[in-house]
Coordinates of N, CA and C in Angstrom, one line a residue:
Chain A
Q265 N 1.8 3.6 16.8 CA 1.9 4.7 17.7 C 0.5 5.1 18.2
V266 N 0.4 5.2 19.5 CA -0.9 5.6 20.1 C -1.1 7.1 19.9
Q267 N -2.3 7.5 19.5 CA -2.6 8.9 19.4 C -4.0 9.2 20.0
L268 N -4.1 10.3 20.6 CA -5.4 10.7 21.2 C -5.7 12.1 20.7
Q269 N -7.0 12.3 20.3 CA -7.4 13.6 19.8 C -8.7 14.0 20.4
E270 N -8.7 15.2 21.1 CA -9.9 15.7 21.6 C -10.7 16.5 20.6
S271 N -12.0 16.5 20.7 CA -12.9 17.3 19.8 C -14.1 17.7 20.6
G272 N -14.6 18.9 20.2 CA -15.8 19.4 20.8 C -15.8 20.9 20.7
P273 N -16.9 21.6 21.1 CA -17.0 23.0 21.1 C -16.0 23.7 21.9
G274 N -15.5 24.8 21.3 CA -14.5 25.6 22.0 C -15.1 26.7 22.9
L275 N -16.4 26.9 22.8 CA -17.1 28.0 23.5 C -18.4 27.4 24.1
V276 N -18.6 27.5 25.4 CA -19.8 27.0 26.0 C -20.4 28.2 26.9
K277 N -21.7 28.3 26.9 CA -22.3 29.4 27.7 C -22.4 28.9 29.2
P278 N -22.3 29.9 30.1 CA -22.5 29.6 31.5 C -23.8 28.9 31.8
S279 N -23.8 27.9 32.7 CA -24.9 27.1 33.1 C -25.2 25.9 32.1
E280 N -24.5 25.9 31.0 CA -24.8 24.9 30.0 C -23.8 23.7 30.2
T281 N -23.8 22.7 29.3 CA -23.0 21.5 29.5 C -21.9 21.5 28.5
L282 N -20.7 21.2 29.1 CA -19.5 21.1 28.3 C -19.4 19.6 27.9
S283 N -19.2 19.4 26.6 CA -19.1 18.0 26.0 C -17.8 17.9 25.2
L284 N -17.0 16.9 25.5 CA -15.8 16.7 24.7 C -15.7 15.2 24.4
T285 N -15.1 14.8 23.3 CA -14.8 13.4 22.9 C -13.4 13.3 22.6
C286 N -12.8 12.1 23.0 CA -11.4 11.8 22.7 C -11.4 10.5 21.8
T287 N -10.8 10.7 20.7 CA -10.7 9.6 19.7 C -9.3 9.0 19.8
V288 N -9.3 7.7 20.1 CA -8.0 6.9 20.3 C -7.7 6.2 19.0
S289 N -6.5 6.3 18.5 CA -6.0 5.5 17.4 C -4.7 4.9 17.7
G290 N -4.4 3.8 17.0 CA -3.2 3.0 17.3 C -3.2 2.0 18.4
D291 N -4.4 1.9 19.1 CA -4.5 1.0 20.2 C -6.0 0.8 20.4
S292 N -6.4 -0.3 21.0 CA -7.8 -0.5 21.3 C -8.1 0.1 22.6
I293 N -9.3 0.7 22.7 CA -9.7 1.4 23.9 C -10.1 0.3 24.9
S294 N -10.2 -0.9 24.5 CA -10.7 -2.0 25.3 C -9.6 -2.6 26.2
S295 N -8.9 -1.7 26.8 CA -7.8 -2.0 27.8 C -7.4 -0.6 28.4
Y296 N -6.7 -0.6 29.4 CA -6.2 0.6 30.1 C -7.3 1.4 30.7
Y297 N -6.8 2.4 31.4 CA -7.7 3.5 32.0 C -7.6 4.7 31.1
W298 N -8.7 5.4 31.0 CA -8.7 6.6 30.1 C -9.2 7.8 30.9
S299 N -8.4 8.8 30.9 CA -8.7 9.9 31.8 C -8.9 11.2 31.1
W300 N -9.5 12.1 31.8 CA -9.6 13.5 31.4 C -8.9 14.4 32.5
I301 N -8.1 15.3 32.0 CA -7.3 16.2 32.9 C -7.5 17.6 32.3
R302 N -7.6 18.6 33.2 CA -7.7 20.0 32.6 C -6.7 20.9 33.2
Q303 N -6.5 22.0 32.6 CA -5.5 23.0 33.0 C -6.1 24.4 32.7
P304 N -6.5 25.1 33.8 CA -7.0 26.5 33.6 C -5.8 27.4 33.1
P305 N -6.1 28.4 32.4 CA -5.0 29.3 31.8 C -4.0 29.7 32.9
G306 N -2.7 29.4 32.7 CA -1.7 29.9 33.6 C -1.6 29.1 34.9
K307 N -2.4 28.0 35.0 CA -2.4 27.2 36.3 C -2.0 25.8 36.0
G308 N -2.1 25.0 37.1 CA -1.6 23.6 37.0 C -2.6 22.6 36.5
L309 N -2.2 21.3 36.5 CA -3.0 20.2 36.1 C -4.0 19.8 37.1
E310 N -5.2 19.5 36.7 CA -6.2 19.0 37.6 C -6.8 17.7 36.9
W311 N -6.7 16.6 37.7 CA -7.3 15.4 37.2 C -8.8 15.4 37.4
I312 N -9.6 15.1 36.3 CA -11.1 15.2 36.4 C -11.6 13.8 36.7
G313 N -11.1 12.8 36.1 CA -11.6 11.4 36.3 C -11.2 10.4 35.3
Y314 N -11.5 9.2 35.5 CA -11.1 8.1 34.5 C -12.3 7.2 34.3
I315 N -12.2 6.5 33.2 CA -13.1 5.4 32.9 C -12.2 4.2 32.5
Y316 N -12.5 3.0 33.1 CA -11.8 1.8 32.8 C -12.5 1.2 31.6
Y317 N -11.8 0.3 30.9 CA -12.5 -0.3 29.7 C -13.7 -1.1 30.0
T318 N -13.8 -1.5 31.3 CA -15.0 -2.2 31.7 C -16.2 -1.3 31.9
G319 N -15.9 0.0 31.9 CA -17.0 0.9 32.1 C -17.0 1.5 33.5
S320 N -16.2 1.0 34.4 CA -16.1 1.6 35.8 C -15.5 3.0 35.7
T321 N -15.9 3.8 36.6 CA -15.4 5.2 36.6 C -15.0 5.7 38.0
N322 N -14.2 6.7 38.1 CA -13.9 7.4 39.3 C -13.6 8.8 39.0
Y323 N -14.1 9.7 39.9 CA -14.0 11.1 39.6 C -13.3 11.9 40.7
N324 N -12.7 13.0 40.4 CA -12.2 14.0 41.3 C -13.4 14.4 42.2
P325 N -13.2 14.3 43.5 CA -14.4 14.7 44.4 C -14.8 16.1 44.2
S326 N -13.9 17.0 43.8 CA -14.3 18.4 43.6 C -15.2 18.6 42.4
L327 N -15.3 17.6 41.5 CA -16.1 17.8 40.3 C -17.2 16.7 40.2
K328 N -17.1 15.7 41.1 CA -17.9 14.5 41.0 C -19.4 14.7 40.7
S329 N -20.0 15.8 41.3 CA -21.4 16.0 41.2 C -21.8 16.5 39.8
R330 N -20.8 16.9 39.0 CA -21.1 17.6 37.7 C -20.5 16.8 36.5
V331 N -19.8 15.7 36.8 CA -19.0 15.1 35.7 C -19.6 13.7 35.4
T332 N -19.6 13.4 34.1 CA -19.8 12.0 33.6 C -18.8 11.7 32.5
I333 N -18.1 10.5 32.6 CA -17.2 10.1 31.6 C -17.8 8.7 31.1
S334 N -17.9 8.6 29.8 CA -18.5 7.4 29.2 C -17.5 6.9 28.1
L335 N -17.9 5.7 27.6 CA -17.0 5.0 26.7 C -17.8 4.5 25.5
D336 N -17.3 4.6 24.3 CA -17.9 4.0 23.1 C -16.9 3.1 22.4
T337 N -16.9 1.8 22.8 CA -15.8 0.9 22.2 C -15.9 0.7 20.7
S338 N -17.1 0.8 20.2 CA -17.3 0.6 18.8 C -16.6 1.7 17.9
K339 N -16.5 2.9 18.5 CA -15.8 4.0 17.9 C -14.4 4.3 18.4
N340 N -14.0 3.5 19.4 CA -12.7 3.7 20.1 C -12.6 5.1 20.6
Q341 N -13.7 5.5 21.3 CA -13.8 6.9 21.8 C -14.2 6.9 23.3
F342 N -13.8 7.9 24.0 CA -14.5 8.1 25.3 C -14.8 9.6 25.4
S343 N -15.7 9.9 26.3 CA -16.3 11.3 26.3 C -16.4 11.9 27.7
L344 N -16.4 13.2 27.8 CA -16.6 13.9 29.0 C -17.8 14.8 28.9
K345 N -18.6 14.8 30.0 CA -19.7 15.8 30.1 C -19.5 16.5 31.4
L346 N -19.6 17.8 31.4 CA -19.5 18.6 32.6 C -20.7 19.5 32.6
I347 N -21.6 19.4 33.6 CA -22.8 20.2 33.6 C -22.6 21.5 34.4
S348 N -23.6 22.4 34.1 CA -23.6 23.6 34.9 C -22.3 24.4 35.0
V349 N -21.7 24.6 33.8 CA -20.4 25.2 33.8 C -20.4 26.7 34.2
T350 N -19.3 27.1 34.7 CA -19.1 28.6 35.0 C -17.7 29.0 34.4
A351 N -17.4 30.2 34.6 CA -16.1 30.7 34.0 C -15.0 30.0 34.6
A352 N -15.1 29.5 35.8 CA -14.0 28.7 36.5 C -13.7 27.4 35.7
D353 N -14.6 27.0 34.9 CA -14.4 25.7 34.1 C -13.6 26.0 32.8
T354 N -13.3 27.3 32.5 CA -12.5 27.6 31.3 C -11.1 27.0 31.5
A355 N -10.7 26.2 30.5 CA -9.4 25.5 30.7 C -9.1 24.8 29.4
V356 N -7.8 24.3 29.3 CA -7.5 23.3 28.2 C -7.8 22.0 28.8
Y357 N -8.5 21.2 28.1 CA -8.9 19.9 28.5 C -8.1 18.8 27.7
Y358 N -7.5 17.9 28.5 CA -6.6 16.9 27.9 C -7.3 15.5 28.1
C359 N -7.2 14.7 27.1 CA -7.5 13.3 27.4 C -6.2 12.5 27.4
A360 N -6.1 11.4 28.2 CA -4.8 10.7 28.3 C -5.1 9.3 28.7
R361 N -4.1 8.4 28.3 CA -4.1 7.0 28.6 C -3.3 6.8 29.9
Q362 N -3.9 5.9 30.7 CA -3.3 5.6 32.0 C -3.0 4.1 32.1
G363 N -1.8 3.7 32.4 CA -1.5 2.3 32.5 C -2.3 1.6 33.6
V364 N -2.3 0.3 33.5 CA -3.0 -0.5 34.5 C -2.1 -1.0 35.6
G365 N -0.9 -0.7 35.5 CA 0.1 -1.1 36.6 C -0.2 -0.4 37.9
G366 N 0.7 -0.7 38.8 CA 0.5 -0.1 40.2 C 0.7 1.4 40.2
G367 N 1.4 2.0 39.3 CA 1.7 3.4 39.3 C 0.7 4.3 38.7
R368 N 0.0 3.8 37.7 CA -1.0 4.5 37.0 C -0.6 5.8 36.4
F369 N 0.5 5.8 35.7 CA 1.0 7.1 35.1 C 0.4 7.3 33.7
F370 N 0.5 8.5 33.2 CA -0.1 8.9 31.9 C 1.0 8.8 30.9
D371 N 0.9 7.8 29.9 CA 1.9 7.7 29.0 C 1.6 8.3 27.6
Y372 N 0.4 8.5 27.3 CA 0.0 9.2 26.1 C -1.1 10.2 26.4
W373 N -0.9 11.4 25.7 CA -1.8 12.5 25.9 C -2.3 13.0 24.6
G374 N -3.5 13.6 24.6 CA -4.0 14.4 23.5 C -3.3 15.7 23.4
Q375 N -3.5 16.5 22.4 CA -2.9 17.8 22.3 C -3.5 18.8 23.1
G376 N -4.8 18.5 23.6 CA -5.5 19.5 24.4 C -6.5 20.3 23.6
S377 N -7.6 20.6 24.2 CA -8.7 21.4 23.6 C -9.1 22.5 24.6
L378 N -9.0 23.7 24.1 CA -9.3 24.9 24.9 C -10.8 25.1 24.9
V379 N -11.4 25.1 26.1 CA -12.8 25.4 26.2 C -13.0 26.6 27.0
T380 N -13.7 27.6 26.4 CA -13.9 28.9 27.1 C -15.4 28.9 27.5
V381 N -15.7 29.3 28.7 CA -17.1 29.4 29.2 C -17.4 30.9 29.3
S382 N -18.2 31.3 28.4 CA -18.6 32.8 28.3 C -19.9 32.9 27.6
S383 N -20.6 34.0 27.9 CA -21.9 34.3 27.2 C -21.6 35.1 26.0
Chain B
S1018 N -7.7 14.2 51.6 CA -7.1 13.8 50.3 C -5.6 14.1 50.3
Y1019 N -4.9 13.3 49.5 CA -3.5 13.4 49.5 C -3.0 14.6 48.8
V1020 N -2.0 15.3 49.3 CA -1.5 16.5 48.8 C 0.0 16.4 48.4
L1021 N 0.3 16.9 47.2 CA 1.7 17.0 46.8 C 2.1 18.4 46.7
T1022 N 3.3 18.8 47.2 CA 3.8 20.1 47.3 C 5.1 20.3 46.5
Q1023 N 5.1 21.2 45.5 CA 6.3 21.5 44.8 C 6.6 23.0 44.9
P1024 N 7.9 23.3 44.8 CA 8.3 24.8 44.8 C 7.8 25.4 43.5
P1025 N 7.3 26.6 43.6 CA 6.7 27.2 42.4 C 7.8 27.4 41.3
S1026 N 9.0 27.7 41.7 CA 10.1 27.9 40.7 C 11.4 27.5 41.1
V1027 N 12.2 27.1 40.2 CA 13.6 26.7 40.4 C 14.4 27.3 39.2
S1028 N 15.6 27.9 39.5 CA 16.4 28.5 38.5 C 17.8 27.8 38.5
V1029 N 18.4 27.7 37.4 CA 19.7 27.0 37.3 C 20.4 27.5 36.1
A1030 N 21.7 27.6 36.2 CA 22.5 28.0 35.0 C 22.7 26.8 34.1
P1031 N 22.9 27.1 32.8 CA 23.2 26.0 31.9 C 24.4 25.2 32.3
G1032 N 24.3 23.9 32.1 CA 25.4 23.0 32.4 C 25.4 22.5 33.9
K1033 N 24.6 23.2 34.7 CA 24.5 22.8 36.1 C 23.4 21.8 36.4
T1034 N 23.2 21.4 37.6 CA 22.2 20.4 38.0 C 21.0 21.1 38.6
A1035 N 19.8 20.7 38.1 CA 18.6 21.2 38.7 C 17.9 20.1 39.5
R1036 N 17.4 20.4 40.6 CA 16.7 19.5 41.5 C 15.3 20.1 41.8
I1037 N 14.3 19.3 41.4 CA 12.9 19.8 41.7 C 12.3 18.8 42.7
T1038 N 11.8 19.3 43.8 CA 11.2 18.4 44.8 C 9.7 18.3 44.7
C1039 N 9.2 17.2 45.3 CA 7.8 17.0 45.4 C 7.5 16.3 46.8
G1040 N 6.9 17.1 47.6 CA 6.7 16.6 49.0 C 5.3 16.1 49.2
G1041 N 5.2 15.0 50.0 CA 4.0 14.4 50.4 C 4.1 13.4 51.5
N1042 N 3.1 13.2 52.3 CA 3.2 12.4 53.5 C 3.5 11.0 53.1
N1043 N 4.7 10.5 53.6 CA 5.2 9.2 53.3 C 5.2 8.9 51.8
I1044 N 5.6 9.9 51.0 CA 5.5 9.7 49.5 C 6.5 8.6 49.1
G1045 N 7.4 8.3 49.9 CA 8.4 7.2 49.6 C 7.7 5.8 49.5
T1046 N 6.5 5.7 50.0 CA 5.7 4.5 49.9 C 4.9 4.4 48.6
K1047 N 4.9 5.5 47.8 CA 4.1 5.6 46.6 C 5.0 5.6 45.4
S1048 N 4.5 5.3 44.2 CA 5.2 5.5 43.0 C 5.0 6.9 42.4
V1049 N 6.1 7.6 42.1 CA 6.0 9.0 41.7 C 6.3 9.1 40.2
H1050 N 5.6 9.9 39.5 CA 5.8 10.1 38.1 C 6.0 11.6 37.8
W1051 N 6.8 11.9 36.8 CA 7.1 13.3 36.5 C 6.8 13.6 35.1
Y1052 N 6.3 14.8 34.8 CA 5.9 15.3 33.5 C 6.6 16.6 33.2
Q1053 N 7.0 16.8 32.0 CA 7.5 18.1 31.5 C 6.5 18.7 30.6
Q1054 N 6.2 20.0 30.8 CA 5.3 20.7 29.9 C 5.9 22.0 29.4
K1055 N 6.1 22.1 28.1 CA 6.6 23.3 27.5 C 5.4 24.1 27.1
P1056 N 5.6 25.4 26.9 CA 4.4 26.3 26.6 C 3.7 25.9 25.4
G1057 N 2.3 25.8 25.5 CA 1.5 25.5 24.4 C 1.5 24.0 24.0
Q1058 N 2.1 23.2 24.8 CA 2.2 21.7 24.5 C 1.5 20.9 25.7
A1059 N 1.2 19.7 25.3 CA 0.7 18.8 26.3 C 1.8 18.3 27.2
P1060 N 1.6 17.9 28.4 CA 2.6 17.3 29.3 C 3.2 16.1 28.6
E1061 N 4.5 15.8 28.9 CA 5.2 14.6 28.5 C 5.8 13.9 29.7
L1062 N 5.6 12.6 29.7 CA 6.2 11.8 30.8 C 7.7 11.8 30.7
V1063 N 8.4 12.1 31.7 CA 9.8 12.1 31.7 C 10.4 11.1 32.7
I1064 N 9.7 10.8 33.8 CA 10.1 9.8 34.7 C 8.9 9.1 35.2
Y1065 N 8.9 7.7 35.3 CA 7.8 7.0 35.9 C 8.4 6.0 36.9
Y1066 N 7.5 5.5 37.8 CA 7.9 4.6 38.9 C 9.2 5.2 39.6
D1067 N 9.1 6.4 40.0 CA 10.2 7.1 40.7 C 11.4 7.4 39.9
S1068 N 11.9 6.5 39.1 CA 13.3 6.7 38.5 C 13.4 6.1 37.1
D1069 N 12.4 5.5 36.6 CA 12.5 4.9 35.2 C 12.3 6.0 34.1
R1070 N 13.0 5.9 33.1 CA 12.9 6.9 32.0 C 12.2 6.2 30.8
P1071 N 11.2 6.9 30.2 CA 10.6 6.4 28.9 C 11.6 6.5 27.8
S1072 N 11.4 5.7 26.8 CA 12.2 5.7 25.6 C 12.3 7.1 25.1
G1073 N 13.5 7.6 24.7 CA 13.7 8.9 24.1 C 14.0 10.0 25.1
I1074 N 13.8 9.7 26.4 CA 14.1 10.8 27.4 C 15.6 10.6 27.8
P1075 N 16.3 11.8 27.7 CA 17.8 11.7 27.9 C 18.2 11.2 29.3
E1076 N 19.3 10.6 29.4 CA 19.8 10.1 30.7 C 20.1 11.2 31.7
R1077 N 20.1 12.4 31.2 CA 20.3 13.5 32.1 C 19.1 13.7 33.1
F1078 N 18.0 13.1 32.8 CA 16.8 13.1 33.7 C 16.8 11.9 34.6
S1079 N 16.7 12.1 35.9 CA 16.7 11.0 36.8 C 15.8 11.4 38.0
G1080 N 15.4 10.3 38.7 CA 14.5 10.6 39.8 C 14.8 9.7 41.0
S1081 N 14.4 10.2 42.2 CA 14.5 9.4 43.4 C 13.3 9.7 44.3
N1082 N 13.1 8.8 45.3 CA 11.9 9.0 46.1 C 12.2 8.3 47.5
S1083 N 12.1 9.0 48.6 CA 12.3 8.4 49.9 C 11.7 9.3 50.9
G1084 N 11.2 8.7 52.0 CA 10.6 9.5 53.1 C 9.4 10.3 52.6
N1085 N 9.5 11.6 52.8 CA 8.5 12.5 52.5 C 8.8 13.4 51.2
T1086 N 9.8 13.0 50.5 CA 10.2 13.8 49.4 C 10.7 13.0 48.2
A1087 N 10.1 13.3 47.0 CA 10.6 12.8 45.7 C 11.3 13.9 45.0
T1088 N 12.3 13.5 44.2 CA 13.1 14.5 43.6 C 13.4 14.2 42.1
L1089 N 13.1 15.1 41.3 CA 13.5 15.0 39.8 C 14.8 15.8 39.7
T1090 N 15.8 15.1 39.1 CA 17.1 15.7 38.9 C 17.4 15.8 37.5
I1091 N 17.8 17.0 37.0 CA 18.2 17.2 35.6 C 19.7 17.6 35.6
S1092 N 20.5 16.8 35.1 CA 22.0 17.1 35.0 C 22.3 17.8 33.7
R1093 N 23.4 18.6 33.8 CA 23.9 19.3 32.6 C 22.7 20.0 31.9
V1094 N 22.1 20.8 32.6 CA 20.8 21.5 32.2 C 21.1 22.3 30.9
E1095 N 20.1 22.2 30.0 CA 20.2 22.9 28.7 C 19.0 23.9 28.6
A1096 N 19.2 24.8 27.7 CA 18.1 25.8 27.5 C 16.8 25.2 27.2
G1097 N 16.8 24.0 26.4 CA 15.6 23.3 26.0 C 14.9 22.6 27.2
D1098 N 15.5 22.6 28.4 CA 14.9 22.0 29.5 C 14.0 22.9 30.2
E1099 N 14.0 24.2 29.8 CA 13.1 25.2 30.5 C 11.7 24.8 30.2
A1100 N 10.9 24.6 31.3 CA 9.6 24.1 31.2 C 8.9 24.1 32.6
D1101 N 7.7 23.7 32.6 CA 7.0 23.4 33.9 C 7.1 21.9 34.1
Y1102 N 7.3 21.5 35.3 CA 7.4 20.1 35.7 C 6.4 19.8 36.8
Y1103 N 5.7 18.7 36.6 CA 4.7 18.3 37.5 C 5.0 16.8 38.0
C1104 N 4.8 16.6 39.3 CA 4.9 15.3 39.9 C 3.4 14.8 40.0
Q1105 N 3.3 13.5 40.0 CA 2.0 12.8 40.1 C 2.1 11.5 40.8
V1106 N 1.1 11.2 41.6 CA 1.0 9.9 42.2 C -0.5 9.4 42.0
W1107 N -0.6 8.1 42.3 CA -2.0 7.5 42.4 C -2.2 7.2 43.8
D1108 N -3.2 7.8 44.4 CA -3.6 7.6 45.8 C -4.4 6.3 45.9
T1109 N -3.8 5.2 46.3 CA -4.5 3.9 46.2 C -5.7 3.9 47.1
S1110 N -5.6 4.6 48.2 CA -6.7 4.5 49.2 C -8.0 5.1 48.6
S1111 N -7.9 6.1 47.8 CA -9.1 6.7 47.2 C -9.3 6.4 45.7
D1112 N -8.2 5.8 45.2 CA -8.2 5.5 43.7 C -8.3 6.8 42.9
H1113 N -7.7 7.8 43.4 CA -7.6 9.1 42.8 C -6.2 9.4 42.3
V1114 N -6.1 10.2 41.2 CA -4.9 10.7 40.7 C -4.6 12.1 41.4
V1115 N -3.4 12.3 41.8 CA -3.0 13.6 42.4 C -1.8 14.2 41.7
F1116 N -1.9 15.5 41.3 CA -0.8 16.2 40.7 C -0.3 17.2 41.7
G1117 N 1.0 17.4 41.7 CA 1.6 18.5 42.4 C 1.3 19.8 41.7
G1118 N 1.5 20.9 42.3 CA 1.1 22.2 41.8 C 2.0 22.7 40.6
G1119 N 3.1 22.0 40.4 CA 4.0 22.4 39.3 C 5.1 23.3 39.7
T1120 N 6.3 23.1 39.0 CA 7.4 23.9 39.2 C 7.9 24.5 37.9
K1121 N 8.1 25.8 37.8 CA 8.7 26.4 36.6 C 10.2 26.4 36.7
L1122 N 10.8 25.7 35.8 CA 12.3 25.6 35.7 C 12.7 26.7 34.7
T1123 N 13.6 27.6 35.3 CA 14.1 28.7 34.4 C 15.6 28.4 34.3
V1124 N 16.1 28.4 33.0 CA 17.5 28.3 32.7 C 18.1 29.7 32.5
L1125 N 19.0 30.0 33.4 CA 19.5 31.4 33.4 C 20.4 31.7 32.2

């Protein structure tokens, strides 16, 4: 059974960098697409970006200038960095696996990690 | 960028049929996926490739997609179906994932 688990600080100060890691178990990270998705309190889902096992990435244009997603195949992990955060970045952050087929749906999700941006 | 439009809310009585729509320009040419999200939980895939059900999802959940509208249909609605539902596509032209705004299903 594939499992994903987010980890990282739950509180980040404004203007600083949000960093989260997703640890994948039950499958090798050396296949599939691996995405980050966030959900502000009471709002909908927003795709942040993905990294393919080859290392190629693609980001939501609204966040592209501030986001970096990276991969550590030796640890079966991938990570998210979001710089210059503001209160608007407060959200539950999910990591998820995305299939390589034509539809690219998300079949496995982490439980989510609430990150609050506040001084 | 590609936009998906969902009604904010849908209400249905127990035992009846709920239909949740997802509108997009020529969405019938894309593969649509649906997720159910209950309070405090991560989203769960309930329909993929327009109408396929993952293992463990009841047959009461079905999907269709044509023209400018995709539809998630839940038959014989139960109280446990009350949740937020999101549609999602992959915009091949930009290689971006797009979610609809979500629909809150209320079971009366």
